XYZ file of C-alpha atoms in Angstrom:
456
model
C 35.935 6.200 -12.429
C 33.957 3.072 -11.735
C 32.197 2.197 -8.535
C 34.172 -0.415 -6.616
C 30.995 -2.507 -6.254
C 29.968 -2.311 -9.909
C 31.200 -4.379 -12.812
C 29.690 -2.539 -15.722
C 29.016 1.185 -15.466
C 30.250 4.439 -14.097
C 28.769 5.526 -10.792
C 27.225 8.986 -10.838
C 27.503 9.158 -7.059
C 31.286 9.313 -6.816
C 31.503 13.050 -6.207
C 33.081 13.622 -2.848
C 34.474 16.946 -3.950
C 32.234 19.984 -3.986
C 33.091 21.225 -7.459
C 30.445 23.849 -8.336
C 30.463 22.702 -11.952
C 29.269 19.240 -10.893
C 26.594 20.324 -8.436
C 22.910 20.893 -9.281
C 21.767 24.504 -9.352
C 19.356 24.204 -6.433
C 22.025 22.648 -4.231
C 24.415 25.441 -5.179
C 21.780 27.991 -4.258
C 21.184 26.365 -0.885
C 24.918 26.386 -0.193
C 25.006 30.137 -0.706
C 22.484 30.692 2.068
C 24.326 31.432 5.284
C 23.064 30.883 8.796
C 24.536 30.044 12.151
C 24.734 26.452 10.922
C 26.376 27.139 7.561
C 29.433 25.097 8.571
C 27.454 21.870 8.842
C 28.059 19.547 5.918
C 25.290 18.815 3.443
C 23.890 15.295 3.552
C 25.201 13.202 0.676
C 25.407 9.535 -0.217
C 29.059 8.869 -0.951
C 30.442 5.785 -2.636
C 31.719 4.453 0.684
C 28.159 4.605 2.016
C 26.620 2.996 -1.052
C 24.876 -0.276 -0.312
C 22.815 -0.821 -3.434
C 25.065 -0.102 -6.376
C 24.256 -0.467 -10.122
C 23.681 3.242 -10.600
C 20.679 2.931 -8.283
C 20.202 6.596 -7.407
C 19.093 9.132 -9.985
C 20.438 12.679 -10.154
C 17.058 13.942 -8.938
C 17.160 11.608 -5.952
C 20.734 12.709 -5.212
C 19.588 16.329 -5.049
C 16.622 15.502 -2.806
C 18.808 13.414 -0.493
C 21.325 16.261 -0.230
C 18.516 18.583 0.825
C 17.782 16.434 3.878
C 20.241 18.137 6.179
C 20.475 20.269 9.291
C 19.921 23.433 7.241
C 16.479 22.216 6.215
C 15.500 21.662 9.847
C 16.654 25.150 10.830
C 15.002 26.702 7.792
C 11.651 25.452 9.145
C 12.461 26.381 12.744
C 13.473 29.898 11.695
C 10.295 30.361 9.642
C 8.318 29.544 12.790
C 9.914 32.566 14.477
C 8.705 34.995 11.827
C 5.434 36.925 11.782
C 3.954 35.257 8.703
C 1.974 32.466 10.403
C 0.890 31.054 7.028
C 4.397 29.606 6.720
C 4.538 28.192 10.233
C 4.820 24.420 10.658
C 4.231 22.064 13.561
C 7.618 20.364 13.899
C 7.471 16.705 14.914
C 10.553 14.511 15.340
C 10.436 10.710 15.525
C 13.500 9.028 17.043
C 14.526 5.495 16.065
C 15.349 3.366 19.128
C 18.734 2.384 17.645
C 19.799 6.046 17.760
C 19.354 6.389 21.504
C 22.265 4.090 22.519
C 24.532 6.321 20.420
C 23.764 9.378 22.556
C 23.937 7.286 25.722
C 27.404 6.019 24.813
C 28.612 9.446 23.666
C 27.689 11.092 26.970
C 28.224 8.092 29.258
C 24.624 7.893 30.491
C 21.899 5.240 30.337
C 19.552 5.010 27.363
C 16.501 6.184 29.334
C 18.313 9.349 30.434
C 19.716 9.903 26.935
C 16.180 9.743 25.510
C 14.843 12.363 27.927
C 17.781 14.712 27.498
C 17.645 14.345 23.699
C 13.955 15.276 23.880
C 14.899 18.287 26.004
C 17.546 19.320 23.483
C 15.142 19.062 20.542
C 12.485 20.969 22.474
C 15.003 23.768 23.105
C 15.616 23.978 19.360
C 11.926 24.653 18.793
C 10.564 21.166 18.081
C 6.955 20.819 19.204
C 6.567 17.020 19.477
C 9.102 14.220 19.896
C 7.986 10.608 19.381
C 9.561 7.193 19.924
C 9.255 5.064 16.765
C 9.039 1.867 18.846
C 5.261 1.996 18.429
C 5.692 1.853 14.638
C 8.112 -1.074 15.013
C 5.401 -2.827 17.050
C 3.051 -2.613 14.063
C 5.729 -3.736 11.627
C 6.655 -6.780 13.723
C 3.053 -7.817 14.378
C 2.224 -7.619 10.674
C 5.406 -9.540 9.829
C 4.430 -12.264 12.290
C 1.007 -12.689 10.695
C 2.436 -12.739 7.203
C 5.058 -15.351 8.053
C 2.501 -17.739 9.550
C 0.339 -17.325 6.452
C 3.279 -17.920 4.118
C 4.387 -20.994 6.102
C 0.929 -22.535 5.930
C 0.721 -21.955 2.166
C 4.303 -22.824 1.264
C 3.253 -25.837 -0.827
C 0.584 -23.884 -2.727
C 2.448 -20.624 -3.362
C 5.784 -20.749 -5.242
C 7.328 -17.663 -3.589
C 6.047 -18.178 -0.042
C 9.367 -19.127 1.590
C 11.923 -18.082 2.558
C 10.491 -14.804 3.795
C 13.021 -11.979 3.943
C 12.668 -9.141 6.468
C 11.634 -5.760 5.076
C 12.778 -3.233 7.702
C 16.231 -2.340 6.315
C 16.094 0.311 3.550
C 19.603 -0.475 2.280
C 18.611 -4.108 1.717
C 15.298 -3.153 0.091
C 17.063 -0.676 -2.189
C 19.483 -3.376 -3.307
C 16.757 -5.990 -3.713
C 14.424 -3.777 -5.764
C 16.933 -2.064 -8.025
C 19.481 -4.827 -8.560
C 17.962 -8.238 -7.767
C 14.337 -7.364 -8.510
C 12.001 -10.275 -9.376
C 14.527 -12.867 -8.240
C 14.092 -11.758 -4.627
C 11.237 -9.264 -4.208
C 8.426 -11.881 -4.138
C 10.070 -13.336 -1.027
C 10.286 -10.037 0.877
C 7.772 -9.444 3.648
C 5.256 -6.792 2.608
C 5.072 -5.156 6.055
C 6.309 -1.572 5.893
C 9.373 -0.466 7.831
C 8.945 1.400 11.145
C 9.784 4.831 9.620
C 7.221 4.275 6.859
C 4.537 3.394 9.407
C 5.584 6.242 11.696
C 5.131 8.663 8.818
C 1.547 7.483 8.368
C 0.913 7.687 12.098
C 2.188 11.244 12.428
C 0.661 12.737 9.288
C -2.434 10.553 9.408
C -3.657 9.638 12.873
C -1.849 12.345 14.865
C -2.688 15.112 12.381
C -6.362 14.185 12.597
C -6.228 14.123 16.409
C -4.723 17.614 16.417
C -7.041 18.948 13.684
C -4.030 19.687 11.497
C -3.611 19.405 7.766
C -0.713 16.981 7.071
C 1.061 19.632 5.001
C 1.208 21.834 8.103
C 3.406 19.272 9.857
C 7.151 19.088 9.271
C 8.021 15.507 10.211
C 11.656 14.572 10.721
C 13.148 11.209 11.655
C 16.382 10.667 13.588
C 17.942 7.410 12.358
C 21.206 5.456 12.632
C 21.857 5.200 8.880
C 21.857 7.316 5.722
C 19.671 4.868 3.793
C 16.616 6.167 5.640
C 17.064 9.410 3.660
C 16.606 7.587 0.368
C 13.748 5.518 1.800
C 11.884 8.733 2.651
C 11.721 9.580 -1.068
C 9.739 6.454 -1.930
C 6.136 6.611 -3.092
C 4.997 4.949 0.137
C 6.079 8.098 1.961
C 3.943 10.373 -0.190
C 0.259 11.140 0.452
C -1.165 12.501 -2.842
C -4.490 13.591 -1.317
C -2.748 16.233 0.781
C 0.330 16.674 -1.465
C 2.583 15.912 1.465
C 5.432 13.532 2.239
C 4.906 11.500 5.391
C 8.562 12.133 6.244
C 9.977 15.511 5.233
C 13.547 15.057 6.421
C 15.824 12.387 7.882
C 18.868 13.263 9.980
C 21.282 10.668 11.274
C 22.276 10.455 14.919
C 25.678 11.809 13.933
C 24.118 14.847 12.267
C 22.161 15.613 15.446
C 25.414 15.283 17.389
C 26.990 17.806 14.991
C 24.281 20.294 15.948
C 25.044 19.671 19.627
C 28.729 20.332 18.977
C 27.943 23.480 16.988
C 25.855 24.807 19.854
C 28.405 23.572 22.418
C 25.677 21.534 24.120
C 26.582 18.981 26.760
C 23.622 16.607 26.872
C 23.970 15.903 30.598
C 23.161 19.538 31.318
C 19.935 19.606 29.268
C 16.614 19.442 31.128
C 14.927 16.067 30.835
C 11.687 15.881 28.824
C 9.671 12.702 28.224
C 8.641 11.448 24.782
C 5.226 12.594 23.592
C 2.585 10.075 22.588
C 0.346 10.168 19.548
C -2.688 10.578 21.770
C -2.103 14.201 22.802
C -1.462 15.439 26.333
C -0.065 12.070 27.467
C 3.639 11.493 28.001
C 5.321 8.159 27.365
C 6.093 6.044 30.393
C 9.179 3.910 30.880
C 11.408 3.542 27.825
C 11.314 0.015 26.416
C 12.906 -1.921 23.575
C 11.575 -4.801 21.500
C 14.434 -7.219 22.066
C 16.910 -8.261 19.419
C 20.608 -7.856 19.997
C 21.328 -5.344 17.232
C 17.971 -4.627 15.607
C 14.275 -4.363 16.437
C 14.244 -8.127 16.994
C 12.252 -9.275 13.970
C 13.878 -12.713 13.953
C 13.226 -13.373 17.631
C 9.636 -12.123 17.626
C 8.644 -13.961 14.450
C 10.406 -17.142 15.600
C 8.648 -17.223 18.984
C 5.280 -16.332 17.460
C 5.588 -19.003 14.755
C 6.676 -21.645 17.268
C 3.570 -20.983 19.345
C 1.105 -20.439 16.492
C 2.247 -23.302 14.269
C 3.596 -25.878 16.733
C 2.113 -24.874 20.110
C 5.630 -24.472 21.505
C 6.616 -21.729 23.945
C 10.164 -20.542 23.256
C 11.607 -18.595 26.164
C 15.221 -18.202 25.095
C 16.670 -18.281 21.598
C 20.030 -19.911 20.942
C 22.021 -18.579 17.997
C 24.465 -20.786 16.129
C 27.293 -18.833 14.503
C 28.003 -20.097 10.994
C 30.605 -18.543 8.662
C 31.006 -15.387 10.761
C 29.354 -13.535 13.652
C 27.064 -11.705 11.226
C 25.634 -14.929 9.810
C 23.816 -16.932 12.465
C 21.119 -19.566 12.569
C 18.216 -20.427 14.870
C 16.240 -23.676 14.634
C 13.246 -25.346 16.260
C 13.033 -29.114 16.394
C 9.891 -31.135 17.037
C 9.768 -34.936 17.151
C 13.292 -35.146 15.783
C 12.519 -32.918 12.787
C 13.665 -29.341 12.181
C 10.393 -27.479 11.639
C 11.698 -23.897 11.764
C 15.037 -22.707 10.422
C 15.744 -18.974 10.681
C 18.879 -17.002 9.834
C 20.293 -13.551 10.545
C 22.345 -12.246 7.620
C 24.026 -8.890 8.294
C 26.284 -7.099 5.826
C 26.258 -7.452 2.061
C 28.776 -10.246 1.903
C 26.401 -12.500 3.825
C 23.407 -11.150 1.911
C 25.120 -11.921 -1.392
C 25.820 -15.483 -0.281
C 22.177 -15.869 0.751
C 20.976 -14.596 -2.631
C 23.292 -16.982 -4.475
C 21.841 -19.881 -2.471
C 18.343 -18.725 -3.371
C 19.285 -18.531 -7.043
C 20.614 -22.106 -6.929
C 17.558 -23.378 -5.046
C 19.636 -24.151 -1.964
C 18.257 -21.606 0.498
C 16.527 -23.835 3.035
C 15.647 -21.156 5.570
C 12.086 -20.240 6.396
C 12.909 -16.667 7.432
C 15.968 -14.439 7.072
C 16.482 -11.226 9.027
C 18.440 -9.147 6.524
C 20.335 -6.018 7.557
C 22.703 -4.153 5.253
C 25.109 -3.003 7.958
C 27.553 -5.539 9.420
C 26.833 -5.664 13.127
C 23.222 -4.592 12.634
C 21.371 -1.302 13.019
C 23.479 -0.041 15.930
C 26.416 -0.068 13.532
C 24.656 2.227 11.070
C 27.021 4.499 9.143
C 25.222 7.545 10.448
C 26.435 6.989 13.989
C 29.117 4.337 14.401
C 31.969 5.499 12.213
C 35.345 7.012 12.949
C 36.549 10.100 11.065
C 38.318 7.917 8.496
C 35.059 6.105 7.664
C 35.748 2.871 9.539
C 33.474 1.239 12.083
C 34.057 2.588 15.599
C 34.264 -0.749 17.393
C 34.724 0.734 20.853
C 31.667 2.942 20.466
C 29.657 0.046 19.032
C 30.560 -2.111 22.041
C 29.373 0.656 24.385
C 26.134 1.005 22.442
C 25.471 -2.734 22.607
C 25.989 -2.712 26.365
C 23.639 0.191 27.117
C 21.057 -1.113 24.631
C 20.981 -4.504 26.336
C 20.076 -2.834 29.654
C 16.798 -1.380 28.304
C 13.705 -3.350 29.456
C 12.039 -5.499 26.785
C 8.315 -5.340 25.980
C 6.553 -7.608 23.510
C 4.611 -5.842 20.728
C 1.552 -7.942 21.595
C 1.381 -6.373 25.061
C 1.286 -2.742 23.902
C -2.035 -1.172 24.838
C -1.355 1.799 22.557
C -0.956 -0.494 19.548
C -4.202 -2.332 20.271
C -5.973 1.026 20.642
C -4.611 2.253 17.321
C -5.620 -0.940 15.524
C -9.207 -0.161 16.510
C -9.311 3.657 16.345
C -7.003 4.239 13.388
C -7.200 1.049 11.317
C -10.742 -0.189 12.079
C -9.581 -3.573 13.378
C -6.624 -5.918 12.919
C -7.963 -7.553 9.757
C -9.455 -4.531 8.012
C -8.732 -3.455 4.446
C -7.205 -0.304 5.900
C -4.500 -2.411 7.588
C -3.365 -3.771 4.233
C -3.335 -0.334 2.634
C -1.572 1.433 5.505
C 0.843 -1.112 6.960
C 1.863 -3.043 3.830
C 3.614 -2.197 0.584
C 4.424 -3.634 -2.841
C 7.795 -4.070 -4.517
C 8.953 -3.569 -8.079
C 9.048 -6.786 -10.097
C 11.441 -6.054 -12.959
C 14.103 -8.426 -14.205
C 17.301 -8.679 -12.128
C 20.491 -7.072 -13.378
C 22.549 -9.957 -14.749
C 26.004 -8.800 -13.624
C 24.958 -8.251 -10.025
C 25.919 -11.761 -8.976
C 29.521 -11.145 -9.949
C 29.955 -8.380 -7.409
C 32.693 -9.104 -4.875
C 31.731 -7.813 -1.440
């Protein structure tokens, strides 16, 4: 059977059934292990969740993705209860800010309360440290801002300077690298995604602060989408010097909710616990967000920064112009009757495909495009905003958008913790270490010819 998004080859991922003959041996073995959480479903990437088709996931990757599930978390937690301390791990969980509105909406509480009660729930499970990945998003946005200004200033000297595509969405990056390749990858911002940076922070800076070997830390991320699982397998998440992945497991918000249901936990009754910081012994203060209606706000932050840096213009409010649909919107800055900045938000693969076709024809006139694979943005990730039949839960999404909008906004530039880390961890904002730690490179192969015929 062919993948519905593919025009040329059979998709190895279309295996919704659990036929033992079609499952790898190590997955079969893990399924035979019983625990109090044996009823929880294994994590898998199904065809309906596939964003970057063209046979993009290998059988080895499929196995490793399937192993990122609740059982893996409890395997580590249960080992910590045993006498053999050589197998004990420090369990650290990093929570994406887009996951918090999901728990707030599910339990009819505000995001700040949901964050504290989620921390309390994870602590009760045996997790030692719980972090907010907003600090990693701060780094990603600040580096994206600098890169955009540099690209803009060199657009007439460098052939692939503009448009610059955002790099935070793993579904988009997967599609760009494995299907579009050299047609698009030179235009993608090199700043790492927040989970990638958070992995380096936890197993680099934090491990050093705590005098821990990185391989003694089990680092898990709670995220709104399944694509973060595949992202965690990338080379950028692996530290060869200590033979350790920066992220050991990714669970979606929905998978965490499954654990709550299994344990019959009502989040409102859990004791509140504040987020930990990377600095040890200090708890996070008031919960903040970075702006952006349905994402970390890359478009808004880069637009305002570029307006000030390039044209000495302070932009207080951003006005979006809806184009073909609500997931394809435009923002412009005019100066002396000329449009000097033209940004776009393209959410969902139909809009992404149209953007890529324009680029191929030389008709993409945007300076920056915030690209997100999920229609509706990160809050609508398939790991938290779907009904049982696999469709988008519009009522839940509306609730999430409302509670998310009520969270106070803080600019990345004003974060004292980020400025401290630039100096203590990265040896300054313009050091070589910044480029090695906060930036990445993309594969530059030839694009797959049939990919432009895909109907989204």
